[in-house]
Amino acid sequence: MAAEYNLQDLARNWVERGRSMAGAGTQLEIFIQEHRGLTVTAYNEEIEGLRYSHNRGVGIRAISEGRLGYAYCTSLDWSDVSRAIEEASANARYSTPDEHNILPGYSDYAQAGLDIYDAEARDMPVDRKVEMALQLEGLTCAADSRIAQVESAVYADTISTVGIANSAGVSGSYRSSDCYCYVSPIAKQGDESQSGFSFDQGIKPSNLDLSKVAKDAADRAVCLLGAASTPSARSTLILDTFVAAEFIAILASALSAEAVLKGRSFLAGKVGEKIANEMVTLIDDGLLKGGPSTAPFDDEGVPSQRKELISSGILKGYMHDSYTAARSGTSSTGNAQRGSFRDRPHVGPSNMYLKPGSGGREDILRRVGDGVLILQVVGAHAGANPVNGEISLGALGLKIEGGRPVQPLREITLAGTALEFLRDVVAIGDDLNFMPFAGSLGAPTVAVENVMIAGRG
Amino acid sequence: MLIEDDTARRVIQAALSRGADYADIFAEHREGYNLRLEEAKIEENTTGSEIGAGIRVIMGESVAYAYTNDLSEDSLLETARVAASAVRGGEKAPINLEQKWNMLPVLGEHPIEINLEDFAREDKIALLQKADEAARSAGNEVVQVIAALGDSRQQIFLANSLDEIVLDNRVRVRMVVQVVAAREGEVQIGYEAPGALGGYEMFKRFPPEKLGHDAAAMAITMLDARPAPSGPMAVVIGNGTGGVLFHEACGHSLEADAIHKHASVFEGKIGRKVANSIVSAYDDATLKNRWGSFNYDDEGVRAQRTPLIEEGMLHNFINDLKRSKRDQVAPSGNGRRQSYRHVAIPRMTNTFIAAGEAKPHEIIADTPLGIYAKKLGGGEVNPVTGDFIFSIVEGYMIRQGKMAEPVKGATLVGNGPRVLQDIDAIADDIDFDTGMCGKDGQSVPVCTGQPTLRVRELVVGGTAEVV
């Protein structure tokens, strides 16, 4: 194991040394990231695949008279880092000036109580994690006699350390751990097969409730057996928490100031307007205790913050990084995000979620009475357009009558616009759930009235 | 070398420590430079330097892969031990630390005239500016020009449990020019995107002014296009970019992983006739300085020319080490990966339909009515059935054996294996196009190629009347 080093001190030291090389007129930012990840996939009681990654590297932004240059390297030796600083500075000399290229200044960061790291994620032996993937597969197969197969059962974790410093005074670091598991079983009855899915996440392996995930995934597959299409009609939709979180992804994209400035958002020019039912409050909270994307600061060192982007149905504002904030004459909301040290920061959500209301799914179904519970949507990437807000998706679900499921449904599509959906929300549950795959987007069960469902028959 | 011989020996030993069929270590050092010009401004200007190594352990159908950016021996050993932990209950194989490595010859089949470091930053920026200016001066209709340039040098090191060490060095340059032209509410796009396994001498063959001009000319020409007709008709596919049809609709179905997943129409068809007798197709990573070429693949297998189809007969699949072993055939040198962060899988390199004997103008003259698809754009293929849909981004009507007006909004709908049977004329003008091929989340450089050829009948989906 490599010795633990302090990334914050390293970043600060390199900024100082780099500045004396690049000259006082050049602003410098050093972003260091170290990332260890493990993914174990079980299939047919064997380990089908194991992936381990140890990623580390340094990203350097150099800004001179508004000209931006970027460079990165995977080495943490000063000889290589200094070369990368020279490259970034040289690249800056040849870029087109833009006065909005700025680096944020010094801030104090909240460190305590974020609840984002547990050493168990690092210390648990790989063999135990391998057993968890196998156990999850076994539990899922045993959960219901109609489960014929498990497509994949996965245990995964990542441990990240980030250090940042810049010549305007930013300096900070943090460590986080993220563990999750998921399983997708296939239920069979006669010639018909239906797939299900469920997952859990936490900051340490022992947070994961394998039995619950196995049972939930099996239930989700089995409950769709016997599915048929249904005649086209307008209906009240009850969006399962997984599905509702996929809809949040459309809003996350449209609420980025970068998308707004490029004319790629259906929410451009609507700040201050009522765009949703009063029940709808959408929050982006980079400080959410234990949240999957929680951190003391964003990927350019601006303190994370909690803000309501939609407040009781009113659009309050967009997510900003320092660049979009400068262009828009406002301040950063702490939403600078990077894919890795190889990328410059861009605007993105931290933990974005729909504020919970009251009652669980059963309660919402009872309140709605008749409708369609949507359990899966198909084609979320192609069928949901964040530029114009148009939504047209294939779906699977359950027909609800008198508050109870009466018939599984397949080969149905739901269509509308994101603005219609926001306006027509009629109930929001208290069962907030975060999706682990599209960043960190969360939603409770949500009911939307008067949505066009197309089917056959 | 990126990793010392003795270190490699100990790492392979650690990877095999719980018993395994095979293990290897792939290390690379990649340096790259990326420039992007948009609205005549330099929007991106990035230099990257990356070092890393990936260790693979194969046991039966199980594949473990672990990688790190830290090439110290301690780090590599730890990474190897994590990869080995996927093996459960295996028999530990004896390892002889005295065993000598078999160092395969270092090859230099793809000469470089102008090295990346000998071409100054300002000269690289000037390439983009020249393309931008040429495109803008091609016509008032040009409203947007995006020009991007990328170069990279990748040094690789590979050692495996067969006691082989392989070194390779790959230098690549590519430029992409995209032009948007507009007139009276009509918007069309043109592009050029040449690339090479080589240095900046590429721009002697592809002067930036010509790239800018040609991309703009394509966009402007298409502004005059009329809506394409719809219905079944003869389709002449232009040389070069037309090869993407074979790549997508047949090539991916010839990759051994698709065969093993029973997701290919070509399963069990080796030695059988799958195409018209005039059709031969190859995957060839040895083509000099082509974008998809290399000396050794990413598993250390020497680059080769693999006959896929000869005179209509299916000869080989595109495989990697794991799949060739399972099929008990020789490795075809197609084990490729995006980087040390990815596992090698069967991938195409430069894939093409071989030249015939006809002249392109003869094929046109012999076509009373049809469509000439000069450039194909994006497509979608169902890999299991081979059904495809492709858009024609630059197309013309053929009437009475002559090229006629440009047409827009046309798609080609058909089936890959069916097209192979229906190719009824092949010209002698083979050309290649460069692209990045995506599969399983990995992107690798490839060429697609073909001469001008005619497909007897394809369904053209247009917006105008049925012909």
PDB file of N, CA, C and O in Angstrom, chain A residues 1 36 45-56 69-74 83 87 90-91 94-96 126-127 131 134 342 344, chain B residues 18 31 33 41-43 45-51 62-70 78 82 85-86 88 121-122 125 340-341 343:
ATOM      1  N   MET A   1       0.846  -1.202   0.000  1.00  0.00           N
ATOM      2  CA  MET A   1       0.000   0.000   0.000  1.00  0.00           C
ATOM      3  C   MET A   1       0.880   1.250   0.000  1.00  0.00           C
ATOM      4  O   MET A   1       1.809   1.357   0.784  1.00  0.00           O
ATOM      5  N   ARG A  36     -10.099   4.619  -5.666  1.00  0.00           N
ATOM      6  CA  ARG A  36      -9.977   3.158  -5.753  1.00  0.00           C
ATOM      7  C   ARG A  36     -11.364   2.571  -5.869  1.00  0.00           C
ATOM      8  O   ARG A  36     -12.248   2.918  -5.078  1.00  0.00           O
ATOM      9  N   GLU A  45     -23.567 -18.640  -9.751  1.00  0.00           N
ATOM     10  CA  GLU A  45     -22.804 -19.052  -8.570  1.00  0.00           C
ATOM     11  C   GLU A  45     -21.290 -18.957  -8.752  1.00  0.00           C
ATOM     12  O   GLU A  45     -20.529 -19.556  -7.999  1.00  0.00           O
ATOM     13  N   GLU A  46     -20.855 -18.253  -9.799  1.00  0.00           N
ATOM     14  CA  GLU A  46     -19.418 -18.038  -9.990  1.00  0.00           C
ATOM     15  C   GLU A  46     -19.166 -16.537 -10.107  1.00  0.00           C
ATOM     16  O   GLU A  46     -20.091 -15.763 -10.295  1.00  0.00           O
ATOM     17  N   ILE A  47     -17.877 -16.159 -10.012  1.00  0.00           N
ATOM     18  CA  ILE A  47     -17.523 -14.763 -10.255  1.00  0.00           C
ATOM     19  C   ILE A  47     -17.316 -14.591 -11.756  1.00  0.00           C
ATOM     20  O   ILE A  47     -16.370 -15.112 -12.329  1.00  0.00           O
ATOM     21  N   GLU A  48     -18.241 -13.894 -12.393  1.00  0.00           N
ATOM     22  CA  GLU A  48     -18.120 -13.699 -13.838  1.00  0.00           C
ATOM     23  C   GLU A  48     -17.057 -12.654 -14.138  1.00  0.00           C
ATOM     24  O   GLU A  48     -16.298 -12.767 -15.088  1.00  0.00           O
ATOM     25  N   GLY A  49     -17.034 -11.627 -13.321  1.00  0.00           N
ATOM     26  CA  GLY A  49     -16.052 -10.580 -13.560  1.00  0.00           C
ATOM     27  C   GLY A  49     -15.672  -9.875 -12.277  1.00  0.00           C
ATOM     28  O   GLY A  49     -16.471  -9.780 -11.341  1.00  0.00           O
ATOM     29  N   LEU A  50     -14.439  -9.425 -12.223  1.00  0.00           N
ATOM     30  CA  LEU A  50     -13.992  -8.596 -11.114  1.00  0.00           C
ATOM     31  C   LEU A  50     -13.189  -7.452 -11.721  1.00  0.00           C
ATOM     32  O   LEU A  50     -12.333  -7.679 -12.574  1.00  0.00           O
ATOM     33  N   ARG A  51     -13.536  -6.238 -11.343  1.00  0.00           N
ATOM     34  CA  ARG A  51     -12.800  -5.079 -11.846  1.00  0.00           C
ATOM     35  C   ARG A  51     -12.297  -4.274 -10.660  1.00  0.00           C
ATOM     36  O   ARG A  51     -13.072  -3.960  -9.757  1.00  0.00           O
ATOM     37  N   TYR A  52     -11.031  -3.965 -10.689  1.00  0.00           N
ATOM     38  CA  TYR A  52     -10.462  -3.116  -9.645  1.00  0.00           C
ATOM     39  C   TYR A  52      -9.752  -1.955 -10.328  1.00  0.00           C
ATOM     40  O   TYR A  52      -9.076  -2.154 -11.341  1.00  0.00           O
ATOM     41  N   SER A  53      -9.957  -0.759  -9.826  1.00  0.00           N
ATOM     42  CA  SER A  53      -9.283   0.377 -10.446  1.00  0.00           C
ATOM     43  C   SER A  53      -8.619   1.236  -9.387  1.00  0.00           C
ATOM     44  O   SER A  53      -9.168   1.438  -8.304  1.00  0.00           O
ATOM     45  N   HIS A  54      -7.454   1.670  -9.700  1.00  0.00           N
ATOM     46  CA  HIS A  54      -6.750   2.641  -8.861  1.00  0.00           C
ATOM     47  C   HIS A  54      -6.352   3.784  -9.793  1.00  0.00           C
ATOM     48  O   HIS A  54      -5.431   3.671 -10.577  1.00  0.00           O
ATOM     49  N   ASN A  55      -7.144   4.823  -9.744  1.00  0.00           N
ATOM     50  CA  ASN A  55      -6.995   5.970 -10.623  1.00  0.00           C
ATOM     51  C   ASN A  55      -6.440   7.123  -9.833  1.00  0.00           C
ATOM     52  O   ASN A  55      -7.006   7.480  -8.804  1.00  0.00           O
ATOM     53  N   ARG A  56      -5.407   7.732 -10.310  1.00  0.00           N
ATOM     54  CA  ARG A  56      -5.000   8.964  -9.636  1.00  0.00           C
ATOM     55  C   ARG A  56      -4.394   9.890 -10.665  1.00  0.00           C
ATOM     56  O   ARG A  56      -3.868   9.447 -11.702  1.00  0.00           O
ATOM     57  N   GLY A  69      -5.792  27.449 -20.306  1.00  0.00           N
ATOM     58  CA  GLY A  69      -5.118  26.248 -20.796  1.00  0.00           C
ATOM     59  C   GLY A  69      -5.296  25.131 -19.785  1.00  0.00           C
ATOM     60  O   GLY A  69      -5.428  25.397 -18.586  1.00  0.00           O
ATOM     61  N   TYR A  70      -5.294  23.888 -20.259  1.00  0.00           N
ATOM     62  CA  TYR A  70      -5.484  22.765 -19.354  1.00  0.00           C
ATOM     63  C   TYR A  70      -4.450  21.682 -19.638  1.00  0.00           C
ATOM     64  O   TYR A  70      -4.025  21.501 -20.786  1.00  0.00           O
ATOM     65  N   ALA A  71      -4.045  20.994 -18.592  1.00  0.00           N
ATOM     66  CA  ALA A  71      -3.157  19.839 -18.761  1.00  0.00           C
ATOM     67  C   ALA A  71      -3.403  18.876 -17.611  1.00  0.00           C
ATOM     68  O   ALA A  71      -3.889  19.284 -16.557  1.00  0.00           O
ATOM     69  N   TYR A  72      -3.096  17.608 -17.833  1.00  0.00           N
ATOM     70  CA  TYR A  72      -3.205  16.647 -16.734  1.00  0.00           C
ATOM     71  C   TYR A  72      -2.105  15.610 -16.839  1.00  0.00           C
ATOM     72  O   TYR A  72      -1.519  15.411 -17.905  1.00  0.00           O
ATOM     73  N   CYS A  73      -1.807  14.986 -15.710  1.00  0.00           N
ATOM     74  CA  CYS A  73      -0.877  13.867 -15.735  1.00  0.00           C
ATOM     75  C   CYS A  73      -1.248  12.895 -14.625  1.00  0.00           C
ATOM     76  O   CYS A  73      -1.945  13.256 -13.680  1.00  0.00           O
ATOM     77  N   THR A  74      -0.818  11.648 -14.774  1.00  0.00           N
ATOM     78  CA  THR A  74      -1.160  10.640 -13.772  1.00  0.00           C
ATOM     79  C   THR A  74      -0.035  10.452 -12.768  1.00  0.00           C
ATOM     80  O   THR A  74      -0.181   9.702 -11.819  1.00  0.00           O
ATOM     81  N   ARG A  83       6.145  19.743 -15.459  1.00  0.00           N
ATOM     82  CA  ARG A  83       6.032  19.736 -16.930  1.00  0.00           C
ATOM     83  C   ARG A  83       4.590  20.000 -17.349  1.00  0.00           C
ATOM     84  O   ARG A  83       4.329  20.747 -18.293  1.00  0.00           O
ATOM     85  N   GLU A  87       2.965  22.942 -19.630  1.00  0.00           N
ATOM     86  CA  GLU A  87       2.068  22.682 -20.764  1.00  0.00           C
ATOM     87  C   GLU A  87       0.783  23.502 -20.635  1.00  0.00           C
ATOM     88  O   GLU A  87       0.323  24.110 -21.601  1.00  0.00           O
ATOM     89  N   ALA A  90       1.522  27.093 -21.359  1.00  0.00           N
ATOM     90  CA  ALA A  90       1.758  27.300 -22.795  1.00  0.00           C
ATOM     91  C   ALA A  90       0.436  27.226 -23.550  1.00  0.00           C
ATOM     92  O   ALA A  90       0.165  28.036 -24.445  1.00  0.00           O
ATOM     93  N   ASN A  91      -0.423  26.267 -23.192  1.00  0.00           N
ATOM     94  CA  ASN A  91      -1.727  26.168 -23.855  1.00  0.00           C
ATOM     95  C   ASN A  91      -2.541  27.444 -23.650  1.00  0.00           C
ATOM     96  O   ASN A  91      -3.235  27.906 -24.553  1.00  0.00           O
ATOM     97  N   TYR A  94      -2.003  30.305 -26.020  1.00  0.00           N
ATOM     98  CA  TYR A  94      -2.531  30.179 -27.377  1.00  0.00           C
ATOM     99  C   TYR A  94      -4.060  30.080 -27.422  1.00  0.00           C
ATOM    100  O   TYR A  94      -4.626  29.760 -28.445  1.00  0.00           O
ATOM    101  N   SER A  95      -4.727  30.322 -26.295  1.00  0.00           N
ATOM    102  CA  SER A  95      -6.191  30.236 -26.296  1.00  0.00           C
ATOM    103  C   SER A  95      -6.809  31.610 -26.485  1.00  0.00           C
ATOM    104  O   SER A  95      -6.154  32.632 -26.319  1.00  0.00           O
ATOM    105  N   THR A  96      -8.096  31.618 -26.842  1.00  0.00           N
ATOM    106  CA  THR A  96      -8.808  32.868 -27.062  1.00  0.00           C
ATOM    107  C   THR A  96      -9.247  33.430 -25.711  1.00  0.00           C
ATOM    108  O   THR A  96      -9.783  32.693 -24.881  1.00  0.00           O
ATOM    109  N   VAL A 126     -11.175  -8.201   0.094  1.00  0.00           N
ATOM    110  CA  VAL A 126     -11.843  -8.408  -1.194  1.00  0.00           C
ATOM    111  C   VAL A 126     -12.656  -9.707  -1.181  1.00  0.00           C
ATOM    112  O   VAL A 126     -13.762  -9.774  -1.700  1.00  0.00           O
ATOM    113  N   ASP A 127     -12.125 -10.748  -0.542  1.00  0.00           N
ATOM    114  CA  ASP A 127     -12.839 -12.034  -0.499  1.00  0.00           C
ATOM    115  C   ASP A 127     -14.233 -11.894   0.107  1.00  0.00           C
ATOM    116  O   ASP A 127     -15.176 -12.541  -0.337  1.00  0.00           O
ATOM    117  N   GLU A 131     -17.863 -12.565  -1.674  1.00  0.00           N
ATOM    118  CA  GLU A 131     -18.936 -13.375  -1.081  1.00  0.00           C
ATOM    119  C   GLU A 131     -20.265 -12.626  -1.086  1.00  0.00           C
ATOM    120  O   GLU A 131     -21.328 -13.226  -1.250  1.00  0.00           O
ATOM    121  N   LEU A 134     -21.940 -13.017  -4.425  1.00  0.00           N
ATOM    122  CA  LEU A 134     -22.475 -14.378  -4.579  1.00  0.00           C
ATOM    123  C   LEU A 134     -23.723 -14.572  -3.716  1.00  0.00           C
ATOM    124  O   LEU A 134     -24.708 -15.178  -4.133  1.00  0.00           O
ATOM    125  N   ARG A 342      -8.979  14.460 -15.615  1.00  0.00           N
ATOM    126  CA  ARG A 342      -8.676  14.700 -17.037  1.00  0.00           C
ATOM    127  C   ARG A 342      -9.524  15.827 -17.624  1.00  0.00           C
ATOM    128  O   ARG A 342      -9.253  16.304 -18.718  1.00  0.00           O
ATOM    129  N   ARG A 344     -11.848  19.536 -17.477  1.00  0.00           N
ATOM    130  CA  ARG A 344     -12.150  20.818 -16.868  1.00  0.00           C
ATOM    131  C   ARG A 344     -13.504  20.708 -16.177  1.00  0.00           C
ATOM    132  O   ARG A 344     -14.334  19.898 -16.569  1.00  0.00           O
TER     133      ARG A 344
ATOM    134  N   ARG B  18      -3.437 -17.795  -7.215  1.00  0.00           N
ATOM    135  CA  ARG B  18      -4.503 -18.715  -6.802  1.00  0.00           C
ATOM    136  C   ARG B  18      -4.826 -19.722  -7.908  1.00  0.00           C
ATOM    137  O   ARG B  18      -5.869 -20.358  -7.895  1.00  0.00           O
ATOM    138  N   GLU B  31       0.753  10.208 -24.318  1.00  0.00           N
ATOM    139  CA  GLU B  31       0.776  11.669 -24.255  1.00  0.00           C
ATOM    140  C   GLU B  31      -0.073  12.185 -25.390  1.00  0.00           C
ATOM    141  O   GLU B  31       0.047  11.725 -26.533  1.00  0.00           O
ATOM    142  N   TYR B  33      -2.505  15.631 -27.148  1.00  0.00           N
ATOM    143  CA  TYR B  33      -2.786  17.068 -27.232  1.00  0.00           C
ATOM    144  C   TYR B  33      -4.089  17.240 -27.993  1.00  0.00           C
ATOM    145  O   TYR B  33      -4.287  16.607 -29.039  1.00  0.00           O
ATOM    146  N   LYS B  41     -12.830  30.734 -32.253  1.00  0.00           N
ATOM    147  CA  LYS B  41     -12.133  30.861 -30.975  1.00  0.00           C
ATOM    148  C   LYS B  41     -11.579  29.497 -30.542  1.00  0.00           C
ATOM    149  O   LYS B  41     -12.213  28.473 -30.760  1.00  0.00           O
ATOM    150  N   ILE B  42     -10.393  29.504 -29.911  1.00  0.00           N
ATOM    151  CA  ILE B  42      -9.862  28.260 -29.355  1.00  0.00           C
ATOM    152  C   ILE B  42     -10.651  27.955 -28.085  1.00  0.00           C
ATOM    153  O   ILE B  42     -10.546  28.658 -27.088  1.00  0.00           O
ATOM    154  N   GLU B  43     -11.477  26.919 -28.136  1.00  0.00           N
ATOM    155  CA  GLU B  43     -12.364  26.578 -27.021  1.00  0.00           C
ATOM    156  C   GLU B  43     -11.724  25.557 -26.095  1.00  0.00           C
ATOM    157  O   GLU B  43     -12.073  25.467 -24.936  1.00  0.00           O
ATOM    158  N   ASN B  45      -7.894  23.520 -25.229  1.00  0.00           N
ATOM    159  CA  ASN B  45      -6.464  23.491 -25.459  1.00  0.00           C
ATOM    160  C   ASN B  45      -5.847  22.683 -24.327  1.00  0.00           C
ATOM    161  O   ASN B  45      -5.504  23.212 -23.288  1.00  0.00           O
ATOM    162  N   THR B  46      -5.764  21.379 -24.498  1.00  0.00           N
ATOM    163  CA  THR B  46      -5.439  20.479 -23.389  1.00  0.00           C
ATOM    164  C   THR B  46      -4.306  19.522 -23.739  1.00  0.00           C
ATOM    165  O   THR B  46      -4.290  18.938 -24.819  1.00  0.00           O
ATOM    166  N   THR B  47      -3.363  19.384 -22.796  1.00  0.00           N
ATOM    167  CA  THR B  47      -2.285  18.407 -22.926  1.00  0.00           C
ATOM    168  C   THR B  47      -2.469  17.351 -21.845  1.00  0.00           C
ATOM    169  O   THR B  47      -2.734  17.702 -20.695  1.00  0.00           O
ATOM    170  N   GLY B  48      -2.346  16.085 -22.200  1.00  0.00           N
ATOM    171  CA  GLY B  48      -2.485  15.037 -21.197  1.00  0.00           C
ATOM    172  C   GLY B  48      -1.331  14.065 -21.241  1.00  0.00           C
ATOM    173  O   GLY B  48      -0.786  13.766 -22.306  1.00  0.00           O
ATOM    174  N   SER B  49      -0.932  13.594 -20.068  1.00  0.00           N
ATOM    175  CA  SER B  49       0.113  12.576 -19.980  1.00  0.00           C
ATOM    176  C   SER B  49      -0.372  11.522 -19.012  1.00  0.00           C
ATOM    177  O   SER B  49      -0.719  11.826 -17.877  1.00  0.00           O
ATOM    178  N   GLU B  50      -0.419  10.298 -19.462  1.00  0.00           N
ATOM    179  CA  GLU B  50      -1.038   9.261 -18.665  1.00  0.00           C
ATOM    180  C   GLU B  50      -0.171   8.009 -18.659  1.00  0.00           C
ATOM    181  O   GLU B  50       0.291   7.568 -19.701  1.00  0.00           O
ATOM    182  N   ILE B  51       0.056   7.455 -17.451  1.00  0.00           N
ATOM    183  CA  ILE B  51       0.788   6.197 -17.325  1.00  0.00           C
ATOM    184  C   ILE B  51      -0.070   5.247 -16.513  1.00  0.00           C
ATOM    185  O   ILE B  51      -0.664   5.653 -15.514  1.00  0.00           O
ATOM    186  N   SER B  62     -14.324 -16.824 -16.305  1.00  0.00           N
ATOM    187  CA  SER B  62     -14.203 -15.682 -15.406  1.00  0.00           C
ATOM    188  C   SER B  62     -13.000 -14.809 -15.788  1.00  0.00           C
ATOM    189  O   SER B  62     -11.912 -15.320 -16.033  1.00  0.00           O
ATOM    190  N   VAL B  63     -13.225 -13.514 -15.877  1.00  0.00           N
ATOM    191  CA  VAL B  63     -12.144 -12.585 -16.201  1.00  0.00           C
ATOM    192  C   VAL B  63     -12.055 -11.529 -15.109  1.00  0.00           C
ATOM    193  O   VAL B  63     -13.035 -10.841 -14.815  1.00  0.00           O
ATOM    194  N   ALA B  64     -10.894 -11.418 -14.497  1.00  0.00           N
ATOM    195  CA  ALA B  64     -10.682 -10.355 -13.515  1.00  0.00           C
ATOM    196  C   ALA B  64      -9.712  -9.349 -14.115  1.00  0.00           C
ATOM    197  O   ALA B  64      -8.765  -9.726 -14.807  1.00  0.00           O
ATOM    198  N   TYR B  65      -9.985  -8.077 -13.866  1.00  0.00           N
ATOM    199  CA  TYR B  65      -9.117  -7.045 -14.415  1.00  0.00           C
ATOM    200  C   TYR B  65      -8.904  -5.963 -13.378  1.00  0.00           C
ATOM    201  O   TYR B  65      -9.861  -5.457 -12.785  1.00  0.00           O
ATOM    202  N   ALA B  66      -7.650  -5.599 -13.168  1.00  0.00           N
ATOM    203  CA  ALA B  66      -7.336  -4.585 -12.169  1.00  0.00           C
ATOM    204  C   ALA B  66      -6.282  -3.655 -12.743  1.00  0.00           C
ATOM    205  O   ALA B  66      -5.359  -4.110 -13.403  1.00  0.00           O
ATOM    206  N   TYR B  67      -6.453  -2.344 -12.511  1.00  0.00           N
ATOM    207  CA  TYR B  67      -5.457  -1.432 -13.058  1.00  0.00           C
ATOM    208  C   TYR B  67      -5.065  -0.345 -12.069  1.00  0.00           C
ATOM    209  O   TYR B  67      -5.786  -0.071 -11.107  1.00  0.00           O
ATOM    210  N   THR B  68      -3.927   0.252 -12.331  1.00  0.00           N
ATOM    211  CA  THR B  68      -3.427   1.318 -11.461  1.00  0.00           C
ATOM    212  C   THR B  68      -2.584   2.310 -12.261  1.00  0.00           C
ATOM    213  O   THR B  68      -2.023   1.955 -13.296  1.00  0.00           O
ATOM    214  N   ASN B  69      -2.522   3.548 -11.759  1.00  0.00           N
ATOM    215  CA  ASN B  69      -1.631   4.560 -12.342  1.00  0.00           C
ATOM    216  C   ASN B  69      -0.257   4.539 -11.688  1.00  0.00           C
ATOM    217  O   ASN B  69       0.633   5.266 -12.091  1.00  0.00           O
ATOM    218  N   ASP B  70      -0.128   3.743 -10.645  1.00  0.00           N
ATOM    219  CA  ASP B  70       1.108   3.722  -9.872  1.00  0.00           C
ATOM    220  C   ASP B  70       1.901   2.479 -10.287  1.00  0.00           C
ATOM    221  O   ASP B  70       1.520   1.355  -9.968  1.00  0.00           O
ATOM    222  N   GLU B  78       0.118  -5.457  -5.467  1.00  0.00           N
ATOM    223  CA  GLU B  78      -1.176  -5.357  -4.787  1.00  0.00           C
ATOM    224  C   GLU B  78      -2.317  -5.479  -5.818  1.00  0.00           C
ATOM    225  O   GLU B  78      -3.297  -6.185  -5.604  1.00  0.00           O
ATOM    226  N   VAL B  82      -5.321  -8.405  -6.089  1.00  0.00           N
ATOM    227  CA  VAL B  82      -6.771  -8.145  -6.127  1.00  0.00           C
ATOM    228  C   VAL B  82      -7.384  -8.883  -7.320  1.00  0.00           C
ATOM    229  O   VAL B  82      -8.428  -9.528  -7.195  1.00  0.00           O
ATOM    230  N   SER B  85      -7.995 -12.478  -6.738  1.00  0.00           N
ATOM    231  CA  SER B  85      -9.022 -12.875  -5.769  1.00  0.00           C
ATOM    232  C   SER B  85     -10.336 -13.293  -6.419  1.00  0.00           C
ATOM    233  O   SER B  85     -11.235 -13.789  -5.754  1.00  0.00           O
ATOM    234  N   ALA B  86     -10.468 -13.103  -7.736  1.00  0.00           N
ATOM    235  CA  ALA B  86     -11.663 -13.596  -8.426  1.00  0.00           C
ATOM    236  C   ALA B  86     -11.615 -15.112  -8.579  1.00  0.00           C
ATOM    237  O   ALA B  86     -12.633 -15.753  -8.814  1.00  0.00           O
ATOM    238  N   ARG B  88     -11.563 -18.716  -7.375  1.00  0.00           N
ATOM    239  CA  ARG B  88     -11.955 -19.412  -6.150  1.00  0.00           C
ATOM    240  C   ARG B  88     -11.649 -20.897  -6.325  1.00  0.00           C
ATOM    241  O   ARG B  88     -12.070 -21.506  -7.294  1.00  0.00           O
ATOM    242  N   ARG B 121       3.165  24.320 -31.515  1.00  0.00           N
ATOM    243  CA  ARG B 121       1.790  24.614 -31.117  1.00  0.00           C
ATOM    244  C   ARG B 121       1.130  25.600 -32.072  1.00  0.00           C
ATOM    245  O   ARG B 121      -0.010  25.406 -32.485  1.00  0.00           O
ATOM    246  N   GLU B 122       1.870  26.670 -32.433  1.00  0.00           N
ATOM    247  CA  GLU B 122       1.247  27.679 -33.305  1.00  0.00           C
ATOM    248  C   GLU B 122       0.933  27.105 -34.685  1.00  0.00           C
ATOM    249  O   GLU B 122      -0.031  27.498 -35.318  1.00  0.00           O
ATOM    250  N   ILE B 125      -2.333  25.170 -34.294  1.00  0.00           N
ATOM    251  CA  ILE B 125      -3.466  26.106 -34.279  1.00  0.00           C
ATOM    252  C   ILE B 125      -3.718  26.645 -35.686  1.00  0.00           C
ATOM    253  O   ILE B 125      -4.861  26.779 -36.125  1.00  0.00           O
ATOM    254  N   TYR B 340      -5.278   1.243 -20.837  1.00  0.00           N
ATOM    255  CA  TYR B 340      -4.977   0.317 -19.736  1.00  0.00           C
ATOM    256  C   TYR B 340      -6.132   0.189 -18.763  1.00  0.00           C
ATOM    257  O   TYR B 340      -6.132  -0.685 -17.907  1.00  0.00           O
ATOM    258  N   ARG B 341      -7.113   1.077 -18.867  1.00  0.00           N
ATOM    259  CA  ARG B 341      -8.265   0.992 -17.969  1.00  0.00           C
ATOM    260  C   ARG B 341      -9.333   0.024 -18.480  1.00  0.00           C
ATOM    261  O   ARG B 341     -10.393  -0.115 -17.878  1.00  0.00           O
ATOM    262  N   VAL B 343     -10.418  -3.844 -20.575  1.00  0.00           N
ATOM    263  CA  VAL B 343     -10.051  -5.210 -20.948  1.00  0.00           C
ATOM    264  C   VAL B 343     -10.095  -5.342 -22.472  1.00  0.00           C
ATOM    265  O   VAL B 343     -11.003  -4.817 -23.117  1.00  0.00           O
TER     266      VAL B 343
END
